[in-house]
Coordinates of C-alpha atoms and ligand atoms in Angstrom, one line a residue:
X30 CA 0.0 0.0 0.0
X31 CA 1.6 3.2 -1.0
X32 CA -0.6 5.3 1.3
X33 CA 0.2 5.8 4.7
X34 CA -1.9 4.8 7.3
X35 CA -3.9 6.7 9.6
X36 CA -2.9 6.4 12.8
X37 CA -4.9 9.6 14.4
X38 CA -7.7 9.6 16.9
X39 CA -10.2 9.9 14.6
X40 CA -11.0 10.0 11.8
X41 CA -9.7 6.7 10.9
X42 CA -8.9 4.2 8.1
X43 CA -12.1 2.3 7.3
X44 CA -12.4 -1.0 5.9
X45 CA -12.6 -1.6 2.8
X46 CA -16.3 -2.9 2.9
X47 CA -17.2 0.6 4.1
X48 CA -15.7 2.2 1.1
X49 CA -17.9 0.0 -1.2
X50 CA -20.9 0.8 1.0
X51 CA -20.4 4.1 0.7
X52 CA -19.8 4.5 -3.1
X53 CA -23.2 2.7 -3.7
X54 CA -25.5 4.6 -5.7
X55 CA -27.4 7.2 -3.6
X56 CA -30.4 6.2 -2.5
X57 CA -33.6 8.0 -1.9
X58 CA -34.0 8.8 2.0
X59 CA -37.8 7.2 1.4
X60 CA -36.8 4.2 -0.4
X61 CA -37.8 1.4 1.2
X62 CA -34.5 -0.7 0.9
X63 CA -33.1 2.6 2.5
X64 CA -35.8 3.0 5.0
X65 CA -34.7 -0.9 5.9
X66 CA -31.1 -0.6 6.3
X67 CA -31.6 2.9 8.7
X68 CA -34.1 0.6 10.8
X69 CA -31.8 -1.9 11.1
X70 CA -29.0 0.3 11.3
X71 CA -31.1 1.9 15.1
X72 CA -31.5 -1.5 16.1
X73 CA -27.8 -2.6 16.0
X74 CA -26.9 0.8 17.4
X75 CA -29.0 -0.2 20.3
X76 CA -27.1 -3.7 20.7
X77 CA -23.6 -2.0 20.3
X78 CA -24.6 0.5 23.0
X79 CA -25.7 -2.8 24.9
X80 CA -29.0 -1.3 25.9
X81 CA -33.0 -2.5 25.6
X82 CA -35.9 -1.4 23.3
X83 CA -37.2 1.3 25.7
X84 CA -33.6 3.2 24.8
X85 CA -34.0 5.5 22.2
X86 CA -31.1 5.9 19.5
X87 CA -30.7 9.1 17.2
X88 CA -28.6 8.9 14.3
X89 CA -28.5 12.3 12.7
X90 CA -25.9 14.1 10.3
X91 CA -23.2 16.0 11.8
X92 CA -19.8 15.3 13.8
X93 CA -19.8 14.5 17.5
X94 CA -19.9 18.2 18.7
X95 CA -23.7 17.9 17.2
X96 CA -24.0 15.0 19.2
X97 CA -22.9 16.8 22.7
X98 CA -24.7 19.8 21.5
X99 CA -28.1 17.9 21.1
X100 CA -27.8 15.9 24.5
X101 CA -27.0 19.3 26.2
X102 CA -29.4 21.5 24.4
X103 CA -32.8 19.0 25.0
X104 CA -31.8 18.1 28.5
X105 CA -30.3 21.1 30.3
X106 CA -33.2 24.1 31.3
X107 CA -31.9 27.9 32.3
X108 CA -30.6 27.8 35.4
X109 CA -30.1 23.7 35.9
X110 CA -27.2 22.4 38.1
X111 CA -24.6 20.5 35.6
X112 CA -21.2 19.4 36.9
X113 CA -19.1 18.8 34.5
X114 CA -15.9 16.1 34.5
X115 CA -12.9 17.7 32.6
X116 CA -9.9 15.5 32.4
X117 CA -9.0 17.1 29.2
X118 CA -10.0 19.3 25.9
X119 CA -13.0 17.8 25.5
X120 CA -14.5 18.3 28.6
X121 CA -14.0 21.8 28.5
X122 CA -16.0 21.7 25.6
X123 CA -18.8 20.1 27.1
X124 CA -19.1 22.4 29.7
X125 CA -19.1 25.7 27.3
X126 CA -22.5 23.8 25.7
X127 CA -23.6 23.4 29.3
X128 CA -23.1 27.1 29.6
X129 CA -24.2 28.3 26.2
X130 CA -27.7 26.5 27.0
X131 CA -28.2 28.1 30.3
X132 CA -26.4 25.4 32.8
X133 CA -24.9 26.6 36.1
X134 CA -22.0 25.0 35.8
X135 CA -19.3 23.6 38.5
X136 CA -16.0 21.9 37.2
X137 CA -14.1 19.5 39.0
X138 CA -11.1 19.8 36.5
X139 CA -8.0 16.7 36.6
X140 CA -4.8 17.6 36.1
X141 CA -3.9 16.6 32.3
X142 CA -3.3 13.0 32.5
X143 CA -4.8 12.7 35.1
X144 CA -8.5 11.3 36.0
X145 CA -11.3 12.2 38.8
X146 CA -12.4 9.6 40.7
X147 CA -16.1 8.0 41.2
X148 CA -15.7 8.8 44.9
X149 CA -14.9 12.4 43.9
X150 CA -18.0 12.8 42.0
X151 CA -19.9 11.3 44.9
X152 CA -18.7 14.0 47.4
X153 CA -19.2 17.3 45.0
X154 CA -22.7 15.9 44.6
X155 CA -23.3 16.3 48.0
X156 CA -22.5 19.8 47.8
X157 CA -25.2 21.3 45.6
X158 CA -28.2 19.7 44.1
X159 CA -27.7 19.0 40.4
X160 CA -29.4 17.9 37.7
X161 CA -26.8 16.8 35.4
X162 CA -23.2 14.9 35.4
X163 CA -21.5 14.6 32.3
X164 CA -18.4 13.2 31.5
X165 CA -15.5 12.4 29.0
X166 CA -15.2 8.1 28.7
X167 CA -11.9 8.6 26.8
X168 CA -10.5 12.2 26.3
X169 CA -8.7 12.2 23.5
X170 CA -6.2 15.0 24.2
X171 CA -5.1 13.0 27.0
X172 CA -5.8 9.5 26.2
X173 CA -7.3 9.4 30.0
X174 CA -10.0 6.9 30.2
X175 CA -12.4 7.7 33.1
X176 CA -14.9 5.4 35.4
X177 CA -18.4 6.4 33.6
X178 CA -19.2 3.0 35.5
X179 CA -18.8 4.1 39.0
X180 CA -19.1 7.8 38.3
X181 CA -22.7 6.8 36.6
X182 CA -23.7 5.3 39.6
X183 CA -22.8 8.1 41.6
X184 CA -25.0 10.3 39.4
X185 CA -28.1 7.5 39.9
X186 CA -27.5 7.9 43.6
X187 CA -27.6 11.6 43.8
X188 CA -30.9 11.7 41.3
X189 CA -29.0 13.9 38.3
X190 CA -29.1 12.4 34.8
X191 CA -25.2 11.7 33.2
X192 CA -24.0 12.3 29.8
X193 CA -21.2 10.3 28.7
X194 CA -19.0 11.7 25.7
X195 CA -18.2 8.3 24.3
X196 CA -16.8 9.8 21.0
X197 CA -13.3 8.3 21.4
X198 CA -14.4 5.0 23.3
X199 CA -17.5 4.0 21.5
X200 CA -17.1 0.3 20.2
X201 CA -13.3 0.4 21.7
X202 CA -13.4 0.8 25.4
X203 CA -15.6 -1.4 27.5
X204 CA -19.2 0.0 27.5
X205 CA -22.7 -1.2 29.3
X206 CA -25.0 1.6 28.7
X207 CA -28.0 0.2 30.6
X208 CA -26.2 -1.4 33.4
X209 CA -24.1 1.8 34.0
X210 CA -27.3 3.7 34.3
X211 CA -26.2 6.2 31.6
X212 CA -28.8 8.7 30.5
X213 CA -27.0 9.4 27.0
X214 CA -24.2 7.9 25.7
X215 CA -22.9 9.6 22.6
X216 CA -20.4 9.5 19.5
X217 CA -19.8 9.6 16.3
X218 CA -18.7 8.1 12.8
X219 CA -15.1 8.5 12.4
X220 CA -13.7 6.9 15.7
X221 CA -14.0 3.0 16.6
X222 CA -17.5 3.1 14.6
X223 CA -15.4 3.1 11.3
X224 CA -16.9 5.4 9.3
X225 CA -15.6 8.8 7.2
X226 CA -17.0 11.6 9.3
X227 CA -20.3 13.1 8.9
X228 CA -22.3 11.2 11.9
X229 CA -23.1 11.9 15.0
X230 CA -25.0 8.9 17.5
X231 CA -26.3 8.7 20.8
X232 CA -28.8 7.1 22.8
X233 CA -31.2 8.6 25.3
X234 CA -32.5 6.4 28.2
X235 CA -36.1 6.3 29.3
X236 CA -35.2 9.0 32.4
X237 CA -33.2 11.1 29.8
X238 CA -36.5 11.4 27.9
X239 CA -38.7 12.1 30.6
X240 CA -37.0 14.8 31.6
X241 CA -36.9 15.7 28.1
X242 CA -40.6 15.5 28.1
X243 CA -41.0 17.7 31.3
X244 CA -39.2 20.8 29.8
X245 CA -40.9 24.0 30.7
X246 CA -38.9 26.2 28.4
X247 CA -38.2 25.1 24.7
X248 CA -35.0 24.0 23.3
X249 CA -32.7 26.5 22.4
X250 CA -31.5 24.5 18.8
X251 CA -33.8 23.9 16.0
X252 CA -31.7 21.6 14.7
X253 CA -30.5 19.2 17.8
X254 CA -34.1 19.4 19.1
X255 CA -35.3 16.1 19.8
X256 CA -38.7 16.7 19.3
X257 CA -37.8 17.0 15.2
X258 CA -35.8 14.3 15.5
X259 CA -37.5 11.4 17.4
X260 CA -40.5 11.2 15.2
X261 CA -38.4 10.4 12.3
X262 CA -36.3 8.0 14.1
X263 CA -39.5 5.9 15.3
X264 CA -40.6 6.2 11.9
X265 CA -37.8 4.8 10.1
X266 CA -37.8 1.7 12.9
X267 CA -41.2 1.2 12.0
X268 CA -40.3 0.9 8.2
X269 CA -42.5 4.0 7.5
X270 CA -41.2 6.8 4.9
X271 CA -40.7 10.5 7.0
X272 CA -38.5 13.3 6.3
X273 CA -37.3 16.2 8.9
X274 CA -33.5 17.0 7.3
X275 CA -31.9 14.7 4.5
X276 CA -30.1 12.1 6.1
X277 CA -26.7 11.3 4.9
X278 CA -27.9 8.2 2.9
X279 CA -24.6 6.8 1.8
X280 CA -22.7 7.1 5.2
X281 CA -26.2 5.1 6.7
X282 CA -25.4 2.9 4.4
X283 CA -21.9 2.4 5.7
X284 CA -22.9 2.5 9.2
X285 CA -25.0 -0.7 8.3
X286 CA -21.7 -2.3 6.8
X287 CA -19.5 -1.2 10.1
X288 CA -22.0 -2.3 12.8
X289 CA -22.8 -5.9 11.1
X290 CA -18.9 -6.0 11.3
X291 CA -18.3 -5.0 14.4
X292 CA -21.5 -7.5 15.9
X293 CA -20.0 -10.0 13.8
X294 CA -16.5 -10.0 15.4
X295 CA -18.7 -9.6 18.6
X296 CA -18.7 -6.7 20.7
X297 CA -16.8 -8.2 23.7
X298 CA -14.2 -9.3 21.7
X299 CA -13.8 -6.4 19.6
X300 CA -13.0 -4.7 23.2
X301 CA -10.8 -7.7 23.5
X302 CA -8.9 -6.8 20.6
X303 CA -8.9 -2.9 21.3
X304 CA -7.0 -3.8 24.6
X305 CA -4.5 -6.2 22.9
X306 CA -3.7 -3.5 20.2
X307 CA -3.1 -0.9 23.2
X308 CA -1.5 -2.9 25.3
X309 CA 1.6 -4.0 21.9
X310 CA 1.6 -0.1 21.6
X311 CA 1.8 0.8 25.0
X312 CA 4.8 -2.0 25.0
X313 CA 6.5 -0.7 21.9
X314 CA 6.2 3.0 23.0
X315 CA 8.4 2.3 26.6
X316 CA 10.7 0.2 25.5
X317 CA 11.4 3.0 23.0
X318 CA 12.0 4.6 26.2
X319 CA 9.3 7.2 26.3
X320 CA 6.8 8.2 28.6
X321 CA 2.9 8.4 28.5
X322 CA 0.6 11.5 29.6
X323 CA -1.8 9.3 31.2
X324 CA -0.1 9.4 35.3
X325 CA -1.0 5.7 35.8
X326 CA -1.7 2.6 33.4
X327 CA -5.2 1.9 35.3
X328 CA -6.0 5.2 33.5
X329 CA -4.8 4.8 30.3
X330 CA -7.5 4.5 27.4
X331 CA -7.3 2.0 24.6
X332 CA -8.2 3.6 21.2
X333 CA -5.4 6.2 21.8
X334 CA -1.5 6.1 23.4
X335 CA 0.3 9.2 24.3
X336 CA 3.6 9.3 24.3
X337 CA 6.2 12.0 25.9
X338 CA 8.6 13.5 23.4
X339 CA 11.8 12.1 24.4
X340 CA 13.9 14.9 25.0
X341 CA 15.5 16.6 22.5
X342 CA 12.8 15.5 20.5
X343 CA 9.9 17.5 19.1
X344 CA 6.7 17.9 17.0
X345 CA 9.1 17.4 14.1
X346 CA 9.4 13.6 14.6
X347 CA 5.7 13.1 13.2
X348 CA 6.7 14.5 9.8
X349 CA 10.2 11.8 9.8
X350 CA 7.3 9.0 10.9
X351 CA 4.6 10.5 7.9
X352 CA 7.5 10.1 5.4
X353 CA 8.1 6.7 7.0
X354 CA 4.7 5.5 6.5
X355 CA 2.0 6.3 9.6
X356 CA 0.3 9.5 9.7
X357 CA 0.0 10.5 13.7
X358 CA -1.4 13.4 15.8
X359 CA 0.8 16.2 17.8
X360 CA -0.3 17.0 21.2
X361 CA -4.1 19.0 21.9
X362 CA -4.4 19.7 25.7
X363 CA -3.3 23.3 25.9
X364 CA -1.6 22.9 28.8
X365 CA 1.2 20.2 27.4
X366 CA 0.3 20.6 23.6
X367 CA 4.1 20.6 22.6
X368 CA 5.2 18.3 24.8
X369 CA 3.8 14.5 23.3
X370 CA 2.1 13.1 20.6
X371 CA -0.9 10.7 19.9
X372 CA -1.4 7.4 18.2
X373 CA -4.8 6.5 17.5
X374 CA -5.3 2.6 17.0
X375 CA -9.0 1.8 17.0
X376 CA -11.3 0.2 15.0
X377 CA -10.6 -2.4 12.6
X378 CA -6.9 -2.0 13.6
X379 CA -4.6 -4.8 12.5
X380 CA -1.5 -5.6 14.4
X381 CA 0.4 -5.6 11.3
X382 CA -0.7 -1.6 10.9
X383 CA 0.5 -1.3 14.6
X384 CA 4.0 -3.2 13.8
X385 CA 4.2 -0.7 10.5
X386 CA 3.7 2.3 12.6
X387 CA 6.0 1.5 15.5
X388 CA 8.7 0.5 12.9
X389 CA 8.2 4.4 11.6
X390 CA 8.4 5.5 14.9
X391 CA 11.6 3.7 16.0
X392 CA 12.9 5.2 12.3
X393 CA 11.5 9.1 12.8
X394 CA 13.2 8.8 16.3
X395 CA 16.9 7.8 15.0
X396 CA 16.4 10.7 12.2
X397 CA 15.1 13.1 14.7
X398 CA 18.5 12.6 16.8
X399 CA 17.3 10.2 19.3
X400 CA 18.8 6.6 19.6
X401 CA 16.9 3.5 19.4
X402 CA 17.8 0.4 19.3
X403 CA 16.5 -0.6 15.7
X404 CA 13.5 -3.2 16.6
X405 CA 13.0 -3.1 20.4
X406 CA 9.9 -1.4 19.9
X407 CA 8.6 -4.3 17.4
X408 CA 10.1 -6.7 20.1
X409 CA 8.2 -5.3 22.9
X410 CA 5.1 -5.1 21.0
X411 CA 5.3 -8.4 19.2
X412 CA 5.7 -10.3 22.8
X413 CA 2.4 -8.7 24.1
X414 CA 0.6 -9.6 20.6
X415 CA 2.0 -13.4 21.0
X416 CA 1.3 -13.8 24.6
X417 CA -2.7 -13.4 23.5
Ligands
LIG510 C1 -13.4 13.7 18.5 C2 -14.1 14.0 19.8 C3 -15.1 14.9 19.9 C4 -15.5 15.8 18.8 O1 -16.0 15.2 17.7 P1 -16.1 15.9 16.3 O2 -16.6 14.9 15.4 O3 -14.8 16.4 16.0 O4 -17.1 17.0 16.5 C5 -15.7 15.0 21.1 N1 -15.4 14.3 22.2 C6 -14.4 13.4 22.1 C7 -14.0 12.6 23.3 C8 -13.7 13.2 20.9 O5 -12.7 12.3 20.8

């Protein structure tokens, strides 16, 4: 392959399935083999997000800032309580939609790399009575994963709904909607899904639309409002022609192709092999000798690594490891941004495309003025990948 690959956290390479899905001829959006494939594409989104009938799943066109925008925009009121999680870019993101939509917002803010804890949560609960939690699962400027598990429950205990940003962890990182007791869990296309961008997903749980359904004051987005939305979602799982806003017909198309595949692999083991991949990486990258922003491994997500500059070393490595062969990300957090780099490796990830980009690595490092040992990374990695 000529091309390099596209090792970034989102968007990703697809498989080559999806690319024939979505270079199919374009369908009507009220043709019934479309209306088919977007039924059955809700009811596999509802088995991916592990979560039962009365769960209702939007798929709607935009990236996954649409996606936080819409949770935010239908279920926070003027003057609602909303503490927001931030270990990391993303999470100050979701607190300026909290704000823009009227939220009172309180931040308990980690350190980058760092995570906040489920007992954490649980204490500032007690301080204030709020309405909402929502969280980052996997922040990609950090590559932090955080406990939505326990931090969910906390939430339930307290009586506030929680939003989960699952952009970066969707289909990756391990994921029980229902049993969590997550009121929306959202991403979007061009992470672990596997799709080119131009999708955003989530799914709203029967307390998420109550309290949707006991607004007093309308919701401030025509676009994101449910109410446009939901009618055209029950209609296309009832096989019944409706239009609100085009839908992207050909990227529905491929979202039908990536979610058989992913339920084909299975979901538990495609979180299987997401942890395999990151553990080979996470291998390769030390015995390179460099470090990782995430401050402890028991925090450290799967779909993305990392790694410290070594020093002496800059952002100038990732054009050596482009020419090499792997196309990676410099550093977003603003408070570290020069100081690592990111490796995305989720979705239908090979190990062979994770061998191929540590090889360009261990090669951008030598020609960046660092020394390597030629193959220690590959060693490191390729142990992990045959103890499994
Ligand atoms: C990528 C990402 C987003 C934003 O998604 P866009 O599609 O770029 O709008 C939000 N949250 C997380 C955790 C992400 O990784």
């Amino acid at each position: 392959m000529s091309r390099p690959l596209l090792m970034i956290p989102g968007p990703i390479d697809v498989t080559d399935e999806v690319l024939a899905a979505m270079s199919r001829p374009v369908f009507s959006h009220v043709d019934p083999a479309f209306i088919t494939i977007f039924g059955q594409v809700l009811k596999d989104t509802r088995t991916i997000f592990q979560v039962g009938d009365d769960y209702q799943p939007f798929v709607v066109a935009g990236s996954g800032t649409l996606a936080m925008d819409s949770a935010v925009a239908n279920l926070v009121e003027p003057g609602d309580r909303v503490l927001v999680i931030e270990t990391g870019y993303f999470g100050r993101r979701m607190a300026d939609i909290c704000q823009r939509y009227g939220g009172e917002v309180d931040m308990l803010v980690a350190a980058p790399g760092d995570t906040i804890s489920a007992e954490q949560v649980a204490i500032q609960l007690q301080q204030a009575d709020y309405d909402l939690v929502a969280l980052t699962h996997v922040d990609t400027s950090t590559g932090v994963v955080t406990d939505a598990q326990g931090i969910a429950a906390a939430a339930n205990d307290a009586g506030a709904l929680i939003i989960v940003d699952g952009v970066c962890a969707t289909a990756a990182e391990e994921m029980r909607q229902q049993d969590w007791g997550v009121d929306v869990y959202l991403t979007a296309s061009q992470k672990a899904i596997g799709l080119p961008p131009g999708l955003a997903l989530w799914v709203v749980s029967p307390s998420g639309l109550a309290k949707w359904r006991e607004r007093t004051t309308p919701v401030g987005s025509y676009y994101s409002d449910w109410s446009l939305w939901l009618p055209i979602m029950e209609s296309y799982e009832g096989l019944r022609p409706s239009y609100f806003a085009t839908p992207p017909v050909n990227l529905v198309v491929a979202l039908h192709t990536s979610l058989q595949q992913i339920l084909q692999e299975g979901v538990e083991e495609v979180y299987t092999r997401h942890r395999l991949m990151s553990d080979a990486v996470k291998a390769g990258v030390s015995a390179m000798g460099m470090g990782q922003v995430p401050t402890a491994a028991d925090h450290a997500a799967h779909t993305l690594t990392c790694p410290r500059f070594p020093a002496g070393v800059n952002a100038g490595l990732l054009g050596h490891v482009r020419a090499n062969g792997a196309i990676l990300a410099g550093g977003l957090h603003p408070m570290i941004k020069t100081e690592y780099f990111r490796i995305g490796h989720m979705g239908a990830v090979s190990a062979n495309a994770i061998l191929a980009t540590l090889g360009a690595v261990e090669t951008g490092l030598r020609q960046s003025g660092y020394a390597v040992e030629p193959g220690i990374s590959l060693a490191a990695a390729q142990a992990v990948l045959a103890e499994h």
